[in-house]
Short mmCIF file of C-alpha atoms and ligand atoms in Angstrom, two decimals:
data_model
loop_
_atom_site.label_atom_id
_atom_site.label_comp_id
_atom_site.label_asym_id
_atom_site.label_seq_id
_atom_site.Cartn_x
_atom_site.Cartn_y
_atom_site.Cartn_z
CA MET A 1 0.00 0.00 0.00
CA PRO A 2 1.55 3.30 -1.11
CA TRP A 3 -0.04 5.44 1.64
CA GLU A 4 1.16 6.68 4.99
CA ARG A 5 -0.68 5.69 8.16
CA VAL A 6 -1.14 8.07 11.06
CA LYS A 7 -2.02 6.12 14.22
CA ASN A 8 -3.49 3.45 11.96
CA THR A 9 -5.64 5.86 9.94
CA VAL A 10 -4.68 5.63 6.26
CA LEU A 11 -4.01 9.00 4.61
CA LEU A 12 -5.21 8.42 1.04
CA THR A 13 -3.42 10.88 -1.19
CA ALA A 14 -4.53 11.18 -4.81
CA THR A 15 -1.73 13.16 -6.38
CA SER A 16 -1.56 11.23 -9.67
CA PRO A 17 -4.31 9.70 -11.83
CA GLN A 18 -3.19 6.21 -10.81
CA LEU A 19 -3.08 7.06 -7.11
CA GLU A 20 -6.48 8.70 -7.39
CA ARG A 21 -8.01 5.57 -8.91
CA ASP A 22 -6.45 3.39 -6.22
CA ALA A 23 -7.45 5.79 -3.42
CA LEU A 24 -11.05 5.91 -4.62
CA GLN A 25 -11.22 2.14 -4.88
CA TYR A 26 -9.77 1.73 -1.38
CA ALA A 27 -12.13 4.32 0.12
CA CYS A 28 -15.06 2.79 -1.73
CA ARG A 29 -14.39 -0.67 -0.30
CA LEU A 30 -14.12 0.71 3.22
CA LEU A 31 -17.44 2.53 2.93
CA GLN A 32 -19.17 -0.50 1.45
CA GLU A 33 -18.05 -2.67 4.36
CA GLY A 34 -19.38 -0.13 6.87
CA SER A 35 -16.13 1.65 7.77
CA LEU A 36 -15.56 5.39 8.13
CA VAL A 37 -13.69 7.51 5.60
CA ALA A 38 -13.23 11.28 5.89
CA ILE A 39 -13.88 12.84 2.51
CA PRO A 40 -13.11 16.23 0.99
CA THR A 41 -16.00 18.45 -0.02
CA GLU A 42 -16.00 22.05 -1.19
CA THR A 43 -17.31 23.18 2.24
CA VAL A 44 -15.38 21.22 4.90
CA TYR A 45 -14.12 17.63 5.25
CA GLY A 46 -16.96 15.23 6.00
CA LEU A 47 -16.83 12.05 8.10
CA GLY A 48 -18.38 9.65 5.62
CA ALA A 49 -20.29 6.40 6.12
CA ASP A 50 -22.95 4.49 4.20
CA ALA A 51 -26.08 6.48 5.10
CA LEU A 52 -28.31 3.40 4.88
CA ASN A 53 -26.14 1.25 7.18
CA PRO A 54 -27.23 1.97 10.79
CA LYS A 55 -24.12 0.36 12.34
CA ALA A 56 -21.79 2.47 10.22
CA VAL A 57 -23.76 5.61 11.02
CA GLU A 58 -23.72 4.79 14.71
CA ARG A 59 -19.94 4.83 14.60
CA ILE A 60 -19.99 8.38 13.20
CA PHE A 61 -21.76 9.54 16.35
CA GLN A 62 -19.38 7.57 18.59
CA VAL A 63 -16.20 8.73 16.93
CA LYS A 64 -17.17 12.41 16.87
CA GLY A 65 -18.82 12.41 20.28
CA ARG A 66 -21.83 13.87 18.48
CA PRO A 67 -25.11 14.19 20.41
CA ALA A 68 -27.51 11.49 19.17
CA ASP A 69 -30.24 14.06 18.51
CA ASN A 70 -28.21 15.93 15.88
CA PRO A 71 -29.07 14.48 12.44
CA LEU A 72 -26.61 13.99 9.57
CA ILE A 73 -26.52 15.35 6.04
CA VAL A 74 -26.68 12.69 3.32
CA HIS A 75 -24.54 13.29 0.24
CA VAL A 76 -25.73 12.24 -3.21
CA GLY A 77 -24.46 12.46 -6.78
CA SER A 78 -27.64 13.39 -8.62
CA LEU A 79 -31.22 14.53 -8.29
CA GLU A 80 -32.31 10.98 -9.21
CA GLN A 81 -30.51 9.68 -6.15
CA VAL A 82 -32.64 11.99 -4.00
CA GLU A 83 -35.63 9.87 -5.05
CA THR A 84 -34.08 6.91 -3.20
CA LEU A 85 -34.10 8.88 0.09
CA ALA A 86 -36.94 11.43 0.02
CA ALA A 87 -40.64 10.61 0.14
CA GLU A 88 -41.55 13.77 -1.71
CA ILE A 89 -39.57 16.15 -3.92
CA PRO A 90 -41.36 19.48 -4.22
CA GLY A 91 -40.89 21.71 -7.27
CA ARG A 92 -38.79 24.11 -5.19
CA ALA A 93 -36.31 21.34 -4.45
CA VAL A 94 -35.89 20.57 -8.14
CA ARG A 95 -35.46 24.23 -8.94
CA LEU A 96 -32.89 24.78 -6.19
CA ALA A 97 -30.99 21.60 -7.02
CA ARG A 98 -30.77 22.60 -10.69
CA HIS A 99 -29.55 26.02 -9.66
CA PHE A 100 -27.10 25.25 -6.86
CA TRP A 101 -26.02 21.60 -7.16
CA PRO A 102 -23.42 20.43 -7.01
CA GLY A 103 -22.79 22.99 -4.28
CA PRO A 104 -23.10 24.06 -0.65
CA LEU A 105 -26.88 23.83 -0.27
CA THR A 106 -28.59 21.17 1.87
CA LEU A 107 -32.32 20.57 1.44
CA VAL A 108 -34.48 19.09 4.21
CA LEU A 109 -37.21 16.86 2.76
CA PRO A 110 -39.62 14.21 4.10
CA LYS A 111 -37.74 10.91 4.34
CA LEU A 112 -38.47 7.44 3.03
CA ASP A 113 -38.61 4.59 5.57
CA ARG A 114 -35.46 3.03 4.17
CA VAL A 115 -33.39 5.89 5.60
CA PRO A 116 -32.51 4.63 9.11
CA ASP A 117 -33.74 6.61 12.11
CA ILE A 118 -30.22 6.95 13.45
CA THR A 119 -29.16 8.89 10.31
CA THR A 120 -31.89 11.48 10.84
CA ALA A 121 -31.77 11.37 14.66
CA GLY A 122 -35.31 10.07 14.73
CA LEU A 123 -36.77 12.85 12.58
CA SER A 124 -39.18 12.03 9.76
CA SER A 125 -37.17 14.29 7.45
CA VAL A 126 -33.76 13.89 5.84
CA ALA A 127 -31.15 16.52 4.92
CA ILE A 128 -29.61 15.99 1.47
CA ARG A 129 -27.02 17.69 -0.69
CA MET A 130 -24.80 17.09 -3.71
CA PRO A 131 -21.23 18.20 -2.93
CA ALA A 132 -19.12 20.01 -5.54
CA HIS A 133 -15.77 18.37 -4.83
CA PRO A 134 -14.70 16.09 -7.71
CA LEU A 135 -13.33 13.38 -5.38
CA ALA A 136 -16.53 13.30 -3.32
CA LEU A 137 -18.62 13.00 -6.47
CA LYS A 138 -16.41 10.25 -7.87
CA LEU A 139 -16.58 8.35 -4.59
CA ILE A 140 -20.38 8.53 -4.54
CA ASP A 141 -20.46 7.41 -8.15
CA VAL A 142 -17.99 4.53 -7.82
CA SER A 143 -19.49 3.25 -4.54
CA GLY A 144 -23.12 3.70 -5.57
CA LEU A 145 -23.76 4.81 -1.98
CA SER A 146 -25.52 7.72 -0.37
CA ILE A 147 -22.92 9.00 2.08
CA ALA A 148 -23.84 10.42 5.47
CA ALA A 149 -21.16 12.92 6.40
CA PRO A 150 -21.09 15.46 9.21
CA SER A 151 -17.99 17.58 9.56
CA ALA A 152 -14.97 15.35 10.27
CA ASN A 153 -13.96 16.96 13.58
CA LEU A 154 -14.51 16.07 17.22
CA SER A 155 -17.89 17.47 18.15
CA GLY A 156 -17.58 21.08 19.25
CA ARG A 157 -14.18 21.76 17.65
CA PRO A 158 -13.60 23.99 14.59
CA SER A 159 -14.54 22.14 11.40
CA PRO A 160 -11.69 20.68 9.33
CA THR A 161 -10.79 22.35 6.03
CA ARG A 162 -7.64 20.29 5.38
CA ALA A 163 -6.83 16.59 5.69
CA GLU A 164 -4.33 17.42 8.45
CA HIS A 165 -7.13 18.96 10.55
CA VAL A 166 -9.06 15.69 10.28
CA LEU A 167 -6.00 13.78 11.47
CA GLU A 168 -5.51 16.20 14.39
CA ASP A 169 -8.95 15.25 15.70
CA LEU A 170 -9.61 11.73 14.44
CA ALA A 171 -6.35 9.88 13.68
CA GLY A 172 -6.61 6.39 15.16
CA ARG A 173 -10.39 6.59 15.39
CA ILE A 174 -11.32 6.21 11.71
CA GLU A 175 -10.13 3.96 8.91
CA ALA A 176 -9.02 6.56 6.35
CA VAL A 177 -8.90 10.17 5.18
CA LEU A 178 -9.14 10.93 1.48
CA ASP A 179 -6.92 13.97 0.91
CA GLY A 180 -8.46 16.38 -1.60
CA GLY A 181 -6.51 19.48 -0.61
CA PRO A 182 -7.90 22.55 1.14
CA CYS A 183 -11.69 23.09 1.02
CA PRO A 184 -12.41 26.15 -1.13
CA VAL A 185 -15.63 27.38 0.55
CA GLY A 186 -14.44 26.75 4.10
CA VAL A 187 -17.78 26.94 5.95
CA GLU A 188 -20.51 24.31 5.98
CA SER A 189 -23.46 24.17 3.62
CA THR A 190 -26.56 26.29 3.92
CA VAL A 191 -29.42 24.19 5.36
CA LEU A 192 -32.89 24.96 4.01
CA SER A 193 -36.07 23.23 5.12
CA LEU A 194 -38.63 22.61 2.40
CA LEU A 195 -41.03 20.83 4.76
CA ALA A 196 -43.38 23.80 4.86
CA GLU A 197 -44.18 26.88 2.81
CA PRO A 198 -42.41 29.23 2.67
CA PRO A 199 -38.99 27.58 3.04
CA VAL A 200 -37.05 28.14 6.27
CA LEU A 201 -33.31 28.80 6.51
CA LEU A 202 -31.93 26.57 9.28
CA ARG A 203 -28.23 27.33 8.91
CA PRO A 204 -26.49 30.07 6.91
CA GLY A 205 -23.68 28.64 4.78
CA GLY A 206 -21.96 28.58 1.42
CA VAL A 207 -25.08 29.67 -0.50
CA THR A 208 -26.44 33.00 0.76
CA LEU A 209 -30.02 33.84 1.72
CA GLU A 210 -30.01 36.49 -1.01
CA GLN A 211 -29.02 33.89 -3.63
CA LEU A 212 -31.78 31.52 -2.49
CA GLU A 213 -34.44 34.21 -2.60
CA ALA A 214 -33.29 35.29 -6.05
CA ALA A 215 -33.42 31.71 -7.38
CA LEU A 216 -36.87 31.00 -5.89
CA GLU A 217 -38.29 34.46 -6.51
CA GLU A 218 -39.87 34.39 -3.05
CA ARG A 219 -39.09 35.29 0.53
CA ILE A 220 -37.48 32.76 2.82
CA ILE A 221 -37.99 32.72 6.59
CA ASP A 222 -34.70 33.17 8.42
CA GLY A 223 -35.01 30.54 11.11
CA THR A 224 -31.50 31.25 12.40
CA ALA A 225 -32.35 34.75 13.57
CA PRO A 226 -31.02 36.09 16.88
CA LEU A 227 -28.73 33.45 18.14
CA ASP A 228 -26.60 34.89 20.90
CA HIS A 229 -24.76 31.62 21.47
CA GLY A 230 -26.14 29.19 23.99
CA GLU A 231 -29.63 27.90 24.25
CA ILE A 232 -32.54 28.92 22.15
CA SER A 233 -35.76 27.64 23.55
CA LYS A 234 -37.16 25.73 20.59
CA PRO A 235 -34.53 25.02 17.97
CA LEU A 236 -35.95 24.41 14.49
CA SER A 237 -32.96 22.26 13.64
CA PRO A 238 -31.29 20.14 16.32
CA GLY A 239 -27.82 21.42 15.39
CA MET A 240 -28.82 24.97 16.33
CA LYS A 241 -28.73 24.43 20.04
CA TYR A 242 -25.15 23.31 20.50
CA ARG A 243 -22.00 25.33 21.10
CA HIS A 244 -19.73 24.64 18.18
CA TYR A 245 -16.47 25.42 16.47
CA ALA A 246 -14.84 26.20 19.81
CA THR A 247 -11.15 26.93 20.15
CA GLU A 248 -9.25 25.77 23.22
CA ALA A 249 -8.63 29.41 24.14
CA PRO A 250 -11.81 31.33 25.08
CA LEU A 251 -12.92 33.52 22.20
CA TYR A 252 -14.36 37.01 22.62
CA LEU A 253 -16.25 38.29 19.61
CA VAL A 254 -16.41 42.04 19.12
CA GLU A 255 -19.30 42.99 16.88
CA GLY A 256 -19.94 46.37 15.32
CA GLN A 257 -18.03 48.52 12.89
CA GLY A 258 -15.48 51.24 12.44
CA GLU A 259 -13.67 53.09 15.18
CA ARG A 260 -15.89 51.94 18.04
CA GLN A 261 -15.29 48.31 17.20
CA LEU A 262 -11.55 48.87 16.92
CA LYS A 263 -11.45 50.74 20.27
CA GLN A 264 -13.28 47.89 21.96
CA MET A 265 -10.80 45.39 20.57
CA LEU A 266 -7.79 47.48 21.61
CA GLY A 267 -9.23 47.94 25.11
CA LEU A 268 -9.98 44.25 25.55
CA CYS A 269 -6.54 43.33 24.30
CA GLU A 270 -4.83 45.67 26.73
CA GLY A 271 -6.92 44.28 29.60
CA PHE A 272 -5.91 40.70 28.81
CA GLN A 273 -2.27 41.69 28.43
CA VAL A 274 -2.29 43.35 31.84
CA GLN A 275 -3.47 39.98 33.19
CA GLY A 276 -0.40 38.47 31.54
CA ARG A 277 -2.37 36.38 29.06
CA LYS A 278 -1.12 35.65 25.57
CA VAL A 279 -3.66 37.28 23.25
CA GLY A 280 -4.44 35.93 19.77
CA LEU A 281 -6.29 38.09 17.28
CA LEU A 282 -8.59 37.04 14.48
CA VAL A 283 -9.01 40.16 12.39
CA THR A 284 -9.29 41.51 8.86
CA ASP A 285 -6.31 42.80 6.88
CA GLU A 286 -7.44 46.36 7.52
CA THR A 287 -7.15 45.85 11.28
CA VAL A 288 -3.83 43.94 11.36
CA PRO A 289 -1.63 47.09 11.54
CA PHE A 290 -3.28 48.16 14.83
CA PHE A 291 -1.93 45.07 16.61
CA PRO A 292 1.80 45.03 15.85
CA ARG A 293 4.01 42.35 17.40
CA LEU A 294 1.02 40.31 18.52
CA LEU A 295 -0.24 36.87 17.58
CA VAL A 296 -2.47 37.64 14.62
CA GLU A 297 -4.38 35.53 12.07
CA SER A 298 -6.01 37.45 9.25
CA LEU A 299 -9.31 36.67 7.60
CA GLY A 300 -8.30 38.68 4.53
CA SER A 301 -9.87 41.94 3.48
CA ARG A 302 -13.06 43.12 5.16
CA ASN A 303 -14.52 43.53 1.67
CA ASN A 304 -14.04 39.89 0.77
CA PRO A 305 -16.41 37.70 2.85
CA PRO A 306 -15.75 34.54 0.76
CA ALA A 307 -12.04 34.77 1.61
CA ALA A 308 -12.91 35.16 5.29
CA ALA A 309 -15.08 32.03 5.09
CA ALA A 310 -12.27 30.08 3.42
CA GLN A 311 -9.78 31.11 6.15
CA LEU A 312 -12.00 30.97 9.22
CA PHE A 313 -11.61 27.45 10.64
CA GLN A 314 -7.96 27.15 9.73
CA ALA A 315 -7.24 30.49 11.42
CA LEU A 316 -9.04 29.33 14.60
CA ARG A 317 -7.02 26.12 14.70
CA ARG A 318 -3.80 28.06 14.11
CA LEU A 319 -4.44 30.45 16.99
CA ASP A 320 -4.72 27.44 19.32
CA ALA A 321 -1.63 25.83 17.80
CA ARG A 322 0.36 29.04 18.19
CA GLY A 323 -0.42 29.14 21.89
CA ALA A 324 -3.08 31.84 22.20
CA GLU A 325 -4.50 31.86 25.75
CA VAL A 326 -7.38 34.11 24.83
CA ILE A 327 -8.73 35.08 21.40
CA ILE A 328 -10.27 38.36 20.29
CA ALA A 329 -12.22 38.10 17.04
CA GLU A 330 -13.34 40.99 14.86
CA GLY A 331 -16.98 40.69 13.84
CA LEU A 332 -17.82 41.07 10.17
CA GLU A 333 -20.93 42.49 8.58
CA ASP A 334 -23.93 40.15 8.49
CA ARG A 335 -24.17 40.07 4.73
CA ASP A 336 -23.19 37.69 1.95
CA LEU A 337 -20.94 34.92 3.29
CA GLY A 338 -20.28 37.17 6.28
CA ARG A 339 -23.57 35.86 7.66
CA ALA A 340 -22.22 32.29 7.72
CA VAL A 341 -18.91 33.44 9.22
CA MET A 342 -20.69 35.40 11.96
CA ASN A 343 -22.99 32.46 12.71
CA ARG A 344 -19.91 30.27 13.34
CA LEU A 345 -18.09 32.94 15.37
CA ARG A 346 -21.14 33.55 17.58
CA LYS A 347 -21.30 29.85 18.35
CA ALA A 348 -17.56 29.71 19.04
CA ALA A 349 -17.61 32.72 21.37
CA VAL A 350 -17.71 32.57 25.18
CA GLU A 351 -18.82 36.20 25.08
CA ILE A 352 -20.15 38.58 22.47
CA ILE A 353 -19.35 42.26 22.88
CA LYS A 354 -21.51 44.67 20.92
CA SER A 355 -19.89 47.99 20.19
P1 AMP B 401 -23.08 18.96 10.20
O1 AMP B 401 -23.26 17.66 9.55
O2 AMP B 401 -22.23 18.89 11.43
O3 AMP B 401 -22.65 19.99 9.21
O4 AMP B 401 -24.53 19.40 10.70
C1 AMP B 401 -25.67 19.15 9.92
C2 AMP B 401 -26.69 20.20 10.22
O5 AMP B 401 -27.89 19.90 9.48
C3 AMP B 401 -27.07 20.25 11.68
O6 AMP B 401 -27.23 21.61 12.07
C4 AMP B 401 -28.40 19.51 11.71
O7 AMP B 401 -29.20 19.89 12.79
C5 AMP B 401 -29.00 19.88 10.37
N1 AMP B 401 -29.96 18.85 9.91
C6 AMP B 401 -29.66 17.62 9.43
N2 AMP B 401 -30.79 16.92 9.17
C7 AMP B 401 -31.82 17.73 9.49
C8 AMP B 401 -33.24 17.58 9.46
N3 AMP B 401 -33.80 16.45 9.04
N4 AMP B 401 -34.00 18.61 9.87
C9 AMP B 401 -33.42 19.75 10.30
N5 AMP B 401 -32.08 19.96 10.37
C10 AMP B 401 -31.29 18.96 9.97
MG1 MG B 402 -20.30 19.99 12.30
#
């Protein structure tokens, strides 16, 4: 076998056409026999298993330490494959799939009985998407499987956007990681429920609310609305109620704009330094010069939300790795992909400071 093992987890690299064929075949066999393989997608790495095999799916929950009431997204390779999972495919689903698939949009539809309860955490609906990463699509095609795949991290940690992040969290716990390079979108898919009319946004992600409304030519209910981290009384989607994406160092999110936001960040930083704590900063390029000689990770320019999304999880992991004892994060505007970034930062934060 040409591949390296890390604590017994095979790192399947696919850097030549021959290696890619072999890696896909190897990964395919593992999935078919009920094993776990982390797979690259355009959003984040997913922890893949055969979605219709309850034993395999059960291991996903065990390995991640994922709460049993948080359902999984099932990955397919075509709209036809959706018919093998969903009891009903409304016109809106077809329209959205034609428009955004393959891509970072997950649709929640009524499920067929053959989808095991454990996959959907006992719900009568199933979340489905077609990923845009070529290796993920090839794997679905070659295996003929529908692949359940939540993010391939330990539950609660920042999601993995590189194969090495998966190994950091899961080496020795899963059979293999298929290395497809860095994930270009960098935040998880948008989750949209089509169980009722009008549709309800359950998680902001790679496809924006504005894009969805434009494609459907109708309003969508934003079910994610004010989510100051922590509990919301009646979550529409199980995943909404958990703290997520957390760094080891406590993260303070400073929302707002302009000079007031900057002053808040400078003040906080000084306060932590007086306490003798090593401060890490997660800021935009425009803010970097105000924090010279400090531990800084940039999210790119404030005017480029997609770049911020692509950098986000990696930057969080790096701040931990570089020894930050406390993290101050600069809030972005709640627009475009900034909405998805802010959703993740609010869930990662121990405290949100509004300026
Ligand atoms: P993850 O796989 O970690 O990216 O999380 C999947 C997200 O999709 C979680 O927030 C789930 O709560 C949500 N989800 C999955 N299936 C359903 C469903 N049937 N109904 C509502 N939300 C769902
Ligand atoms: Mg996740």
